[in-house]
Amino acid sequence: MGSEQDVNTQIVATVNKVQEATLSGNVIKASGTGKAFQSISQSSAIAVQDATDNLRNINTMATTAMGVALSQMLATGLTEPYAEILKEVNTLVIQSTTNFTSVGSGASKVLEDFSKGL
C-alpha cells in the first residue's frame, strides 16, 4: 500500500467538469439570485397577507360600529351624532381599502423591478 496509484484520467476529468458546472461564477450568481427572488416573493406575500388581515379586521369593526350607530338612530330617532359616526366609519373603510391596494401594488412593483434587474 506504500506505492502511489494513478487516478484514472476520466475520473479526474469528470470531477473537474462537475466543479465547473456547479462552482462557476454564473451558476453561483444564478443560484443566489434565485434565492433572493424567493425571499423577496415570500416577504411580499406576507405583506399582502397582513394587509388583507388588516382590511378584514377594519371591515369587521366598521360593520359593528355601523350596526350600533344605526341601532341607536332607530332607537332614539336622532340622526346626530350617529350620522357623523357612520360618515367617519365609511371614511375608515375607504382608507383601509386604499392602504390594501397600495400594499398590493407596492409588493407587485418590488417583484417586477427585481425581475427586471435579473
PDB file of C-alpha atoms in Angstrom:
ATOM      1  CA  MET A   1       0.000   0.000   0.000  1.00  0.00           C
ATOM      2  CA  GLY A   2       3.027   2.245   0.081  1.00  0.00           C
ATOM      3  CA  SER A   3       3.005   2.689  -3.677  1.00  0.00           C
ATOM      4  CA  GLU A   4       1.153   5.538  -5.306  1.00  0.00           C
ATOM      5  CA  GLN A   5      -1.640   4.689  -7.670  1.00  0.00           C
ATOM      6  CA  ASP A   6      -2.528   6.850 -10.607  1.00  0.00           C
ATOM      7  CA  VAL A   7      -6.072   8.138 -10.737  1.00  0.00           C
ATOM      8  CA  ASN A   8      -7.904   7.376 -13.911  1.00  0.00           C
ATOM      9  CA  THR A   9      -7.842  10.486 -16.133  1.00  0.00           C
ATOM     10  CA  GLN A  10     -11.542  10.063 -16.904  1.00  0.00           C
ATOM     11  CA  ILE A  11     -12.364  10.363 -13.206  1.00  0.00           C
ATOM     12  CA  VAL A  12     -10.230  13.474 -12.879  1.00  0.00           C
ATOM     13  CA  ALA A  13     -11.882  14.989 -15.960  1.00  0.00           C
ATOM     14  CA  THR A  14     -15.338  14.161 -14.606  1.00  0.00           C
ATOM     15  CA  VAL A  15     -14.601  15.766 -11.224  1.00  0.00           C
ATOM     16  CA  ASN A  16     -13.288  18.871 -12.988  1.00  0.00           C
ATOM     17  CA  LYS A  17     -16.415  19.092 -15.158  1.00  0.00           C
ATOM     18  CA  VAL A  18     -18.695  18.742 -12.126  1.00  0.00           C
ATOM     19  CA  GLN A  19     -16.787  21.509 -10.336  1.00  0.00           C
ATOM     20  CA  GLU A  20     -17.010  23.756 -13.388  1.00  0.00           C
ATOM     21  CA  ALA A  21     -20.736  23.099 -13.693  1.00  0.00           C
ATOM     22  CA  THR A  22     -21.557  23.724 -10.039  1.00  0.00           C
ATOM     23  CA  LEU A  23     -18.968  26.190  -8.827  1.00  0.00           C
ATOM     24  CA  SER A  24     -18.671  28.599 -11.723  1.00  0.00           C
ATOM     25  CA  GLY A  25     -19.439  32.253 -11.137  1.00  0.00           C
ATOM     26  CA  ASN A  26     -22.529  32.192 -13.335  1.00  0.00           C
ATOM     27  CA  VAL A  27     -24.040  29.214 -11.536  1.00  0.00           C
ATOM     28  CA  ILE A  28     -23.375  30.709  -8.102  1.00  0.00           C
ATOM     29  CA  LYS A  29     -24.777  34.072  -9.206  1.00  0.00           C
ATOM     30  CA  ALA A  30     -27.914  32.464 -10.671  1.00  0.00           C
ATOM     31  CA  SER A  31     -28.431  30.397  -7.530  1.00  0.00           C
ATOM     32  CA  GLY A  32     -28.037  33.449  -5.297  1.00  0.00           C
ATOM     33  CA  THR A  33     -30.383  35.488  -7.458  1.00  0.00           C
ATOM     34  CA  GLY A  34     -32.984  32.733  -7.333  1.00  0.00           C
ATOM     35  CA  LYS A  35     -32.772  32.535  -3.550  1.00  0.00           C
ATOM     36  CA  ALA A  36     -33.053  36.331  -3.262  1.00  0.00           C
ATOM     37  CA  PHE A  37     -36.104  36.346  -5.553  1.00  0.00           C
ATOM     38  CA  GLN A  38     -37.768  33.618  -3.479  1.00  0.00           C
ATOM     39  CA  SER A  39     -37.099  35.571  -0.282  1.00  0.00           C
ATOM     40  CA  ILE A  40     -38.482  38.798  -1.752  1.00  0.00           C
ATOM     41  CA  SER A  41     -41.520  36.936  -3.107  1.00  0.00           C
ATOM     42  CA  GLN A  42     -42.218  35.409   0.278  1.00  0.00           C
ATOM     43  CA  SER A  43     -41.818  38.758   2.070  1.00  0.00           C
ATOM     44  CA  SER A  44     -44.149  40.403  -0.446  1.00  0.00           C
ATOM     45  CA  ALA A  45     -46.738  37.676   0.033  1.00  0.00           C
ATOM     46  CA  ILE A  46     -46.582  38.118   3.810  1.00  0.00           C
ATOM     47  CA  ALA A  47     -47.049  41.889   3.425  1.00  0.00           C
ATOM     48  CA  VAL A  48     -50.148  41.326   1.273  1.00  0.00           C
ATOM     49  CA  GLN A  49     -51.485  38.762   3.756  1.00  0.00           C
ATOM     50  CA  ASP A  50     -51.010  41.253   6.601  1.00  0.00           C
ATOM     51  CA  ALA A  51     -52.787  43.956   4.605  1.00  0.00           C
ATOM     52  CA  THR A  52     -55.618  41.505   3.917  1.00  0.00           C
ATOM     53  CA  ASP A  53     -55.940  40.726   7.617  1.00  0.00           C
ATOM     54  CA  ASN A  54     -55.943  44.439   8.409  1.00  0.00           C
ATOM     55  CA  LEU A  55     -58.658  45.108   5.821  1.00  0.00           C
ATOM     56  CA  ARG A  56     -60.763  42.238   7.158  1.00  0.00           C
ATOM     57  CA  ASN A  57     -60.383  43.467  10.746  1.00  0.00           C
ATOM     58  CA  ILE A  58     -61.234  47.071   9.818  1.00  0.00           C
ATOM     59  CA  ASN A  59     -64.318  45.896   7.929  1.00  0.00           C
ATOM     60  CA  THR A  60     -65.426  43.806  10.910  1.00  0.00           C
ATOM     61  CA  MET A  61     -65.068  46.761  13.270  1.00  0.00           C
ATOM     62  CA  ALA A  62     -66.728  49.113  10.775  1.00  0.00           C
ATOM     63  CA  THR A  63     -69.683  46.807  10.291  1.00  0.00           C
ATOM     64  CA  THR A  64     -70.117  46.563  14.049  1.00  0.00           C
ATOM     65  CA  ALA A  65     -69.853  50.349  14.528  1.00  0.00           C
ATOM     66  CA  MET A  66     -72.325  50.967  11.695  1.00  0.00           C
ATOM     67  CA  GLY A  67     -74.768  48.475  13.196  1.00  0.00           C
ATOM     68  CA  VAL A  68     -74.574  50.107  16.609  1.00  0.00           C
ATOM     69  CA  ALA A  69     -74.950  53.613  15.145  1.00  0.00           C
ATOM     70  CA  LEU A  70     -77.952  52.582  13.034  1.00  0.00           C
ATOM     71  CA  SER A  71     -79.487  50.817  16.006  1.00  0.00           C
ATOM     72  CA  GLN A  72     -79.116  53.975  18.111  1.00  0.00           C
ATOM     73  CA  MET A  73     -80.586  56.107  15.326  1.00  0.00           C
ATOM     74  CA  LEU A  74     -83.637  53.850  15.203  1.00  0.00           C
ATOM     75  CA  ALA A  75     -83.963  53.618  18.982  1.00  0.00           C
ATOM     76  CA  THR A  76     -83.595  57.339  19.684  1.00  0.00           C
ATOM     77  CA  GLY A  77     -84.970  58.821  16.469  1.00  0.00           C
ATOM     78  CA  LEU A  78     -81.941  61.124  16.391  1.00  0.00           C
ATOM     79  CA  THR A  79     -79.592  61.396  13.457  1.00  0.00           C
ATOM     80  CA  GLU A  80     -76.812  63.177  15.314  1.00  0.00           C
ATOM     81  CA  PRO A  81     -74.217  62.149  16.381  1.00  0.00           C
ATOM     82  CA  TYR A  82     -74.865  58.833  14.635  1.00  0.00           C
ATOM     83  CA  ALA A  83     -74.820  60.146  11.062  1.00  0.00           C
ATOM     84  CA  GLU A  84     -71.367  61.612  11.733  1.00  0.00           C
ATOM     85  CA  ILE A  85     -70.198  58.282  13.157  1.00  0.00           C
ATOM     86  CA  LEU A  86     -71.427  56.493  10.009  1.00  0.00           C
ATOM     87  CA  LYS A  87     -69.573  59.005   7.862  1.00  0.00           C
ATOM     88  CA  GLU A  88     -66.325  58.544   9.815  1.00  0.00           C
ATOM     89  CA  VAL A  89     -66.605  54.761   9.734  1.00  0.00           C
ATOM     90  CA  ASN A  90     -67.141  54.847   5.970  1.00  0.00           C
ATOM     91  CA  THR A  91     -64.031  57.038   5.618  1.00  0.00           C
ATOM     92  CA  LEU A  92     -62.078  54.481   7.665  1.00  0.00           C
ATOM     93  CA  VAL A  93     -63.171  51.672   5.323  1.00  0.00           C
ATOM     94  CA  ILE A  94     -62.177  53.690   2.248  1.00  0.00           C
ATOM     95  CA  GLN A  95     -58.763  54.474   3.748  1.00  0.00           C
ATOM     96  CA  SER A  96     -58.243  50.842   4.676  1.00  0.00           C
ATOM     97  CA  THR A  97     -59.105  49.753   1.137  1.00  0.00           C
ATOM     98  CA  THR A  98     -56.676  52.330  -0.252  1.00  0.00           C
ATOM     99  CA  ASN A  99     -53.982  51.006   2.091  1.00  0.00           C
ATOM    100  CA  PHE A 100     -54.638  47.442   0.956  1.00  0.00           C
ATOM    101  CA  THR A 101     -54.361  48.483  -2.694  1.00  0.00           C
ATOM    102  CA  SER A 102     -51.127  50.365  -2.005  1.00  0.00           C
ATOM    103  CA  VAL A 103     -49.534  47.405  -0.255  1.00  0.00           C
ATOM    104  CA  GLY A 104     -50.551  45.009  -3.049  1.00  0.00           C
ATOM    105  CA  SER A 105     -49.340  47.347  -5.787  1.00  0.00           C
ATOM    106  CA  GLY A 106     -46.110  48.047  -3.932  1.00  0.00           C
ATOM    107  CA  ALA A 107     -45.375  44.360  -3.409  1.00  0.00           C
ATOM    108  CA  SER A 108     -46.068  43.659  -7.063  1.00  0.00           C
ATOM    109  CA  LYS A 109     -43.783  46.506  -8.152  1.00  0.00           C
ATOM    110  CA  VAL A 110     -40.940  45.295  -5.949  1.00  0.00           C
ATOM    111  CA  LEU A 111     -41.126  41.850  -7.557  1.00  0.00           C
ATOM    112  CA  GLU A 112     -41.418  43.291 -11.045  1.00  0.00           C
ATOM    113  CA  ASP A 113     -38.450  45.621 -10.537  1.00  0.00           C
ATOM    114  CA  PHE A 114     -36.363  42.795  -9.070  1.00  0.00           C
ATOM    115  CA  SER A 115     -37.202  40.575 -12.046  1.00  0.00           C
ATOM    116  CA  LYS A 116     -36.089  43.292 -14.468  1.00  0.00           C
ATOM    117  CA  GLY A 117     -32.750  43.527 -12.693  1.00  0.00           C
ATOM    118  CA  LEU A 118     -32.023  39.823 -13.141  1.00  0.00           C
TER     119      LEU A 118
END
